[in-house]
Amino acid sequence: MQKKFHLSLVRIGFLFFAFQCSTLFAEDETRKTVLIVMPAYNAEKTIADSIKSILRQTHQDWRLVVVDDASTDGTVDVVETFMDRDARIQLIRHDINSGSPAVARNTGLEDLRETHIAFLDADDLWLPAKLTKQLHFMAARQLDFSFTSFRAMTGNQVGELQQAPARVTYRDLLELSTIALSSVVIDVSRVGRPSFTNEPAVEDYILWLQLLRQNYRAGGLQEDLMRYQVMDGSLSSNKLRMAKKRWKVYRVHEQLGFASSAYYFAHYAFRTFYKHMKRRQALRSPQKCDQSFEPLFQ
């Protein structure tokens, strides 16, 4: 009888401890604030849907800073319409076009007050549970920064799932760009405020390499949580120009020797060609875009 009573007390104590831990974890989750940085240049046709995908997030403790890089279209008017309806949305305007999203992102990071940073380009989209799932994922695995799986999107059509690797190292990333910028979340308490190098089209790749070289831990959430817009004529869609930039990253920014650079470049070229062919094939028989992106405002 005394033994059973003792076991009951142990069970009650364990349950109480588990309850307290779950409560503290839940409270910790609610204290996580996210600064979302969105550079924009002549994005009046796409930026509304990008902002709506943020408004639909199940995690609502965020602040969106849109940095307009001296647009000549109606981008600012579209953003101001949202600002009138939601005080969490802010706009910073550049008087002169910088010519680089890296400069705009660094501007958006200047007034950092939040515990986490996320990035969303003005033509990309998030699925509603993106921030909630990613913050939980990072806390559970004690990650410094994370990224997710995604699908490329052309207009209202989406292609094949681009699966995020569960783990990525510095050497892995030298071979292939596996991290999509608009899927990334950074823990400020671990990494601090990052800064992008002014190297258009590869500024994010350079930053991920820097973080991994400094032994920060990165993990991939293998869930489909983002849509990446493929724009014809964009810098990142120009394969020859991107190849030249990739070589520059190896030789100049990472200061690799010729043999190492050639080795990693060969891996990059083969995998890029393979992914490009798969993406083209997927877009020939595309799926319709998610209903999650139906307009929030009529």
Tab-separated table of C-alpha atoms in Angstrom:
chain	number	residue	atom	x	y	z
A	1	MET	CA	0.000	0.000	0.000
A	2	GLN	CA	2.794	2.396	0.948
A	3	LYS	CA	4.661	1.489	-2.241
A	4	LYS	CA	1.598	2.234	-4.424
A	5	PHE	CA	1.099	5.543	-2.642
A	6	HIS	CA	4.743	6.429	-3.270
A	7	LEU	CA	4.402	5.548	-6.982
A	8	SER	CA	1.271	7.687	-7.240
A	9	LEU	CA	3.121	10.670	-5.768
A	10	VAL	CA	5.942	10.157	-8.281
A	11	ARG	CA	3.473	10.069	-11.164
A	12	ILE	CA	1.691	13.190	-9.945
A	13	GLY	CA	5.025	14.976	-9.570
A	14	PHE	CA	6.073	13.944	-13.070
A	15	LEU	CA	2.776	15.100	-14.589
A	16	PHE	CA	3.027	18.425	-12.753
A	17	PHE	CA	6.590	18.895	-13.998
A	18	ALA	CA	5.554	18.072	-17.576
A	19	PHE	CA	2.635	20.508	-17.352
A	20	GLN	CA	4.895	23.281	-16.064
A	21	CYS	CA	7.405	22.673	-18.841
A	22	SER	CA	4.720	22.732	-21.537
A	23	THR	CA	3.288	25.930	-20.073
A	24	LEU	CA	6.689	27.598	-20.020
A	25	PHE	CA	7.337	26.453	-23.582
A	26	ALA	CA	3.965	27.791	-24.728
A	27	GLU	CA	4.658	31.106	-23.030
A	28	ASP	CA	8.091	31.176	-24.641
A	29	GLU	CA	6.472	30.634	-28.033
A	30	THR	CA	4.194	33.629	-27.542
A	31	ARG	CA	7.182	35.845	-26.720
A	32	LYS	CA	8.780	35.191	-30.092
A	33	THR	CA	8.500	38.260	-32.284
A	34	VAL	CA	9.455	38.315	-35.942
A	35	LEU	CA	10.803	41.167	-38.048
A	36	ILE	CA	9.891	40.496	-41.676
A	37	VAL	CA	12.014	42.388	-44.202
A	38	MET	CA	10.637	42.853	-47.725
A	39	PRO	CA	12.637	44.783	-50.347
A	40	ALA	CA	10.514	46.115	-53.194
A	41	TYR	CA	11.172	47.703	-56.560
A	42	ASN	CA	8.382	48.195	-59.114
A	43	ALA	CA	6.414	45.363	-57.510
A	44	GLU	CA	2.896	46.781	-57.708
A	45	LYS	CA	1.584	43.679	-59.513
A	46	THR	CA	2.800	41.137	-56.945
A	47	ILE	CA	3.397	42.802	-53.582
A	48	ALA	CA	-0.250	42.778	-52.466
A	49	ASP	CA	-0.401	38.973	-52.560
A	50	SER	CA	2.928	38.740	-50.737
A	51	ILE	CA	1.651	40.974	-47.926
A	52	LYS	CA	-1.639	39.058	-47.760
A	53	SER	CA	0.299	35.829	-47.233
A	54	ILE	CA	1.907	37.467	-44.177
A	55	LEU	CA	-1.430	38.669	-42.850
A	56	ARG	CA	-2.696	35.095	-43.029
A	57	GLN	CA	0.061	33.732	-40.778
A	58	THR	CA	-1.155	31.793	-37.742
A	59	HIS	CA	1.727	33.365	-35.790
A	60	GLN	CA	0.619	36.976	-35.532
A	61	ASP	CA	3.395	38.596	-33.481
A	62	TRP	CA	5.322	40.144	-36.357
A	63	ARG	CA	6.320	43.483	-37.852
A	64	LEU	CA	6.686	43.910	-41.598
A	65	VAL	CA	9.151	46.474	-42.921
A	66	VAL	CA	8.810	47.091	-46.660
A	67	VAL	CA	11.826	48.915	-48.105
A	68	ASP	CA	10.898	50.575	-51.388
A	69	ASP	CA	14.009	51.033	-53.518
A	70	ALA	CA	12.788	54.156	-55.377
A	71	SER	CA	10.034	52.434	-57.369
A	72	THR	CA	8.597	54.270	-60.362
A	73	ASP	CA	5.262	52.445	-60.391
A	74	GLY	CA	2.459	52.189	-57.821
A	75	THR	CA	4.294	49.971	-55.304
A	76	VAL	CA	4.210	52.606	-52.557
A	77	ASP	CA	0.466	53.206	-53.045
A	78	VAL	CA	-0.249	49.491	-52.649
A	79	VAL	CA	1.825	49.268	-49.444
A	80	GLU	CA	0.223	52.391	-47.972
A	81	THR	CA	-3.216	50.834	-48.488
A	82	PHE	CA	-2.191	47.972	-46.228
A	83	MET	CA	-0.559	50.333	-43.728
A	84	ASP	CA	-3.877	52.127	-43.287
A	85	ARG	CA	-5.414	48.826	-42.191
A	86	ASP	CA	-2.609	47.294	-40.106
A	87	ALA	CA	-0.171	49.200	-37.886
A	88	ARG	CA	2.315	46.318	-37.976
A	89	ILE	CA	3.188	47.205	-41.577
A	90	GLN	CA	5.812	49.918	-42.066
A	91	LEU	CA	7.370	51.513	-45.141
A	92	ILE	CA	10.869	52.882	-45.665
A	93	ARG	CA	11.572	54.679	-48.946
A	94	HIS	CA	14.916	55.076	-50.692
A	95	ASP	CA	15.228	58.352	-52.593
A	96	ILE	CA	17.662	56.822	-55.064
A	97	ASN	CA	17.523	53.283	-56.440
A	98	SER	CA	20.392	51.242	-54.997
A	99	GLY	CA	20.261	48.621	-57.722
A	100	SER	CA	20.549	45.838	-55.158
A	101	PRO	CA	18.030	44.100	-52.862
A	102	ALA	CA	20.920	43.602	-50.420
A	103	VAL	CA	21.033	47.322	-49.694
A	104	ALA	CA	17.265	47.423	-49.135
A	105	ARG	CA	17.396	44.407	-46.810
A	106	ASN	CA	20.169	45.977	-44.750
A	107	THR	CA	18.056	49.135	-44.452
A	108	GLY	CA	15.149	47.046	-43.181
A	109	LEU	CA	17.378	45.417	-40.562
A	110	GLU	CA	18.616	48.688	-39.054
A	111	ASP	CA	15.773	49.059	-36.534
A	112	LEU	CA	15.842	45.482	-35.232
A	113	ARG	CA	13.825	44.926	-32.046
A	114	GLU	CA	12.454	41.433	-32.544
A	115	THR	CA	13.718	38.019	-31.434
A	116	HIS	CA	13.709	36.577	-34.961
A	117	ILE	CA	14.200	37.772	-38.535
A	118	ALA	CA	12.424	36.473	-41.619
A	119	PHE	CA	12.695	37.495	-45.258
A	120	LEU	CA	10.029	37.587	-47.941
A	121	ASP	CA	10.574	39.013	-51.401
A	122	ALA	CA	7.813	41.152	-52.905
A	123	ASP	CA	6.779	38.453	-55.382
A	124	ASP	CA	7.011	35.362	-53.137
A	125	LEU	CA	4.350	33.856	-50.858
A	126	TRP	CA	4.131	32.057	-47.515
A	127	LEU	CA	1.639	29.373	-46.565
A	128	PRO	CA	-0.364	30.297	-43.423
A	129	ALA	CA	1.382	28.024	-40.885
A	130	LYS	CA	4.906	28.918	-42.046
A	131	LEU	CA	6.079	31.050	-39.112
A	132	THR	CA	4.315	28.977	-36.440
A	133	LYS	CA	5.819	25.700	-37.623
A	134	GLN	CA	9.256	27.140	-38.245
A	135	LEU	CA	9.578	28.841	-34.852
A	136	HIS	CA	8.524	25.636	-33.110
A	137	PHE	CA	10.958	23.634	-35.276
A	138	MET	CA	13.863	25.943	-34.391
A	139	ALA	CA	13.127	25.927	-30.671
A	140	ALA	CA	12.839	22.141	-30.532
A	141	ARG	CA	16.201	21.652	-32.283
A	142	GLN	CA	18.053	24.680	-30.905
A	143	LEU	CA	18.864	25.993	-34.391
A	144	ASP	CA	20.539	29.297	-35.194
A	145	PHE	CA	18.685	29.642	-38.470
A	146	SER	CA	16.376	27.508	-40.547
A	147	PHE	CA	14.739	27.198	-43.951
A	148	THR	CA	11.883	25.201	-45.473
A	149	SER	CA	10.837	23.245	-48.524
A	150	PHE	CA	9.118	25.235	-51.266
A	151	ARG	CA	7.691	25.154	-54.761
A	152	ALA	CA	8.634	27.353	-57.688
A	153	MET	CA	5.723	29.356	-59.082
A	154	THR	CA	5.097	30.870	-62.499
A	155	GLY	CA	2.030	33.082	-62.524
A	156	ASN	CA	-0.736	31.059	-60.884
A	157	GLN	CA	0.910	27.690	-61.482
A	158	VAL	CA	3.208	25.817	-59.114
A	159	GLY	CA	5.837	23.236	-59.913
A	160	GLU	CA	7.486	20.305	-58.183
A	161	LEU	CA	8.322	20.379	-54.484
A	162	GLN	CA	11.898	21.490	-53.761
A	163	GLN	CA	12.648	19.495	-50.627
A	164	ALA	CA	14.823	21.162	-48.002
A	165	PRO	CA	17.635	18.988	-46.638
A	166	ALA	CA	17.216	18.215	-42.943
A	167	ARG	CA	20.740	19.454	-42.305
A	168	VAL	CA	23.215	21.499	-44.323
A	169	THR	CA	26.920	22.146	-43.750
A	170	TYR	CA	29.315	24.673	-45.225
A	171	ARG	CA	30.650	22.106	-47.707
A	172	ASP	CA	27.124	21.036	-48.683
A	173	LEU	CA	26.211	24.598	-49.512
A	174	LEU	CA	29.328	25.113	-51.616
A	175	GLU	CA	28.035	22.415	-53.952
A	176	LEU	CA	24.452	23.571	-54.294
A	177	SER	CA	22.214	26.438	-53.180
A	178	THR	CA	19.710	24.538	-51.054
A	179	ILE	CA	18.438	27.516	-49.044
A	180	ALA	CA	15.672	29.716	-50.437
A	181	LEU	CA	15.868	33.256	-49.059
A	182	SER	CA	12.116	33.707	-48.584
A	183	SER	CA	11.995	30.549	-46.448
A	184	VAL	CA	14.697	31.604	-43.948
A	185	VAL	CA	14.191	32.531	-40.284
A	186	ILE	CA	17.138	33.657	-38.119
A	187	ASP	CA	17.281	33.569	-34.307
A	188	VAL	CA	18.648	37.002	-33.363
A	189	SER	CA	19.689	35.891	-29.858
A	190	ARG	CA	22.058	33.366	-31.416
A	191	VAL	CA	23.235	35.064	-34.599
A	192	GLY	CA	22.747	38.762	-33.962
A	193	ARG	CA	21.873	41.167	-36.756
A	194	PRO	CA	23.132	39.864	-40.112
A	195	SER	CA	24.339	42.020	-42.985
A	196	PHE	CA	24.081	41.293	-46.698
A	197	THR	CA	27.018	41.793	-49.059
A	198	ASN	CA	26.180	44.021	-52.014
A	199	GLU	CA	26.506	41.283	-54.622
A	200	PRO	CA	23.155	41.112	-56.489
A	201	ALA	CA	21.573	37.663	-56.986
A	202	VAL	CA	24.020	35.891	-54.649
A	203	GLU	CA	23.959	38.188	-51.603
A	204	ASP	CA	21.856	35.702	-49.636
A	205	TYR	CA	24.036	32.743	-50.671
A	206	ILE	CA	27.121	34.592	-49.420
A	207	LEU	CA	25.439	35.254	-46.064
A	208	TRP	CA	24.447	31.594	-45.549
A	209	LEU	CA	28.017	30.541	-46.331
A	210	GLN	CA	29.376	33.062	-43.823
A	211	LEU	CA	27.065	31.793	-41.083
A	212	LEU	CA	27.858	28.133	-41.728
A	213	ARG	CA	31.594	28.860	-41.899
A	214	GLN	CA	31.250	30.369	-38.410
A	215	ASN	CA	29.694	27.074	-37.232
A	216	TYR	CA	26.154	28.341	-36.777
A	217	ARG	CA	23.641	25.489	-36.882
A	218	ALA	CA	21.135	25.410	-39.734
A	219	GLY	CA	18.291	22.983	-40.303
A	220	GLY	CA	15.688	22.425	-42.976
A	221	LEU	CA	12.009	22.036	-42.113
A	222	GLN	CA	10.846	19.489	-44.660
A	223	GLU	CA	7.386	20.918	-45.189
A	224	ASP	CA	5.999	22.794	-48.178
A	225	LEU	CA	5.613	26.301	-46.729
A	226	MET	CA	6.713	28.804	-49.384
A	227	ARG	CA	6.190	29.756	-53.016
A	228	TYR	CA	9.112	31.169	-54.991
A	229	GLN	CA	8.166	33.272	-58.004
A	230	VAL	CA	10.219	32.592	-61.133
A	231	MET	CA	10.339	35.762	-63.214
A	232	ASP	CA	11.529	35.652	-66.824
A	233	GLY	CA	14.500	37.934	-67.354
A	234	SER	CA	15.389	38.240	-63.669
A	235	LEU	CA	19.045	38.142	-62.694
A	236	SER	CA	18.683	34.819	-60.905
A	237	SER	CA	17.025	33.258	-63.977
A	238	ASN	CA	20.011	34.131	-66.230
A	239	LYS	CA	22.020	30.920	-66.003
A	240	LEU	CA	25.249	32.187	-67.578
A	241	ARG	CA	25.370	35.304	-65.411
A	242	MET	CA	24.596	33.247	-62.304
A	243	ALA	CA	27.400	30.831	-63.178
A	244	LYS	CA	29.874	33.724	-63.364
A	245	LYS	CA	28.672	35.025	-60.016
A	246	ARG	CA	28.980	31.584	-58.475
A	247	TRP	CA	32.601	31.381	-59.574
A	248	LYS	CA	33.214	34.823	-58.079
A	249	VAL	CA	31.762	33.659	-54.759
A	250	TYR	CA	34.192	30.742	-54.660
A	251	ARG	CA	37.290	32.671	-55.698
A	252	VAL	CA	36.722	36.133	-54.212
A	253	HIS	CA	34.315	35.892	-51.288
A	254	GLU	CA	35.269	32.433	-50.012
A	255	GLN	CA	38.855	32.656	-51.271
A	256	LEU	CA	39.005	29.038	-52.396
A	257	GLY	CA	41.857	27.781	-54.514
A	258	PHE	CA	41.397	27.117	-58.232
A	259	ALA	CA	41.137	23.323	-57.824
A	260	SER	CA	38.577	23.545	-54.988
A	261	SER	CA	36.580	26.162	-56.881
A	262	ALA	CA	36.527	23.988	-60.014
A	263	TYR	CA	35.414	20.970	-57.970
A	264	TYR	CA	32.500	22.773	-56.316
A	265	PHE	CA	31.563	24.585	-59.512
A	266	ALA	CA	31.303	21.265	-61.379
A	267	HIS	CA	28.898	19.965	-58.727
A	268	TYR	CA	26.913	23.195	-58.884
A	269	ALA	CA	26.690	23.171	-62.705
A	270	PHE	CA	25.540	19.548	-62.921
A	271	ARG	CA	22.921	19.852	-60.168
A	272	THR	CA	21.656	23.182	-61.467
A	273	PHE	CA	21.142	21.715	-64.940
A	274	TYR	CA	19.380	18.683	-63.470
A	275	LYS	CA	17.072	20.824	-61.314
A	276	HIS	CA	16.340	23.136	-64.243
A	277	MET	CA	15.236	20.214	-66.433
A	278	LYS	CA	13.050	18.796	-63.661
A	279	ARG	CA	11.467	22.203	-63.045
A	280	ARG	CA	10.670	22.677	-66.735
A	281	GLN	CA	9.099	19.234	-66.869
A	282	ALA	CA	7.018	19.932	-63.733
A	283	LEU	CA	5.732	23.246	-65.093
A	284	ARG	CA	4.509	21.524	-68.270
A	285	SER	CA	1.918	19.713	-66.138
A	286	PRO	CA	1.461	22.234	-63.315
A	287	GLN	CA	-0.868	22.330	-60.351
A	288	LYS	CA	-3.093	25.280	-59.615
A	289	CYS	CA	-1.908	27.697	-56.973
A	290	ASP	CA	-3.069	27.130	-53.381
A	291	GLN	CA	-6.433	28.450	-52.220
A	292	SER	CA	-4.490	29.760	-49.207
A	293	PHE	CA	-3.610	32.788	-51.337
A	294	GLU	CA	-7.138	33.965	-52.038
A	295	PRO	CA	-7.420	37.739	-51.494
A	296	LEU	CA	-7.927	38.914	-47.912
A	297	PHE	CA	-9.202	42.314	-48.957
A	298	GLN	CA	-11.853	42.849	-51.586
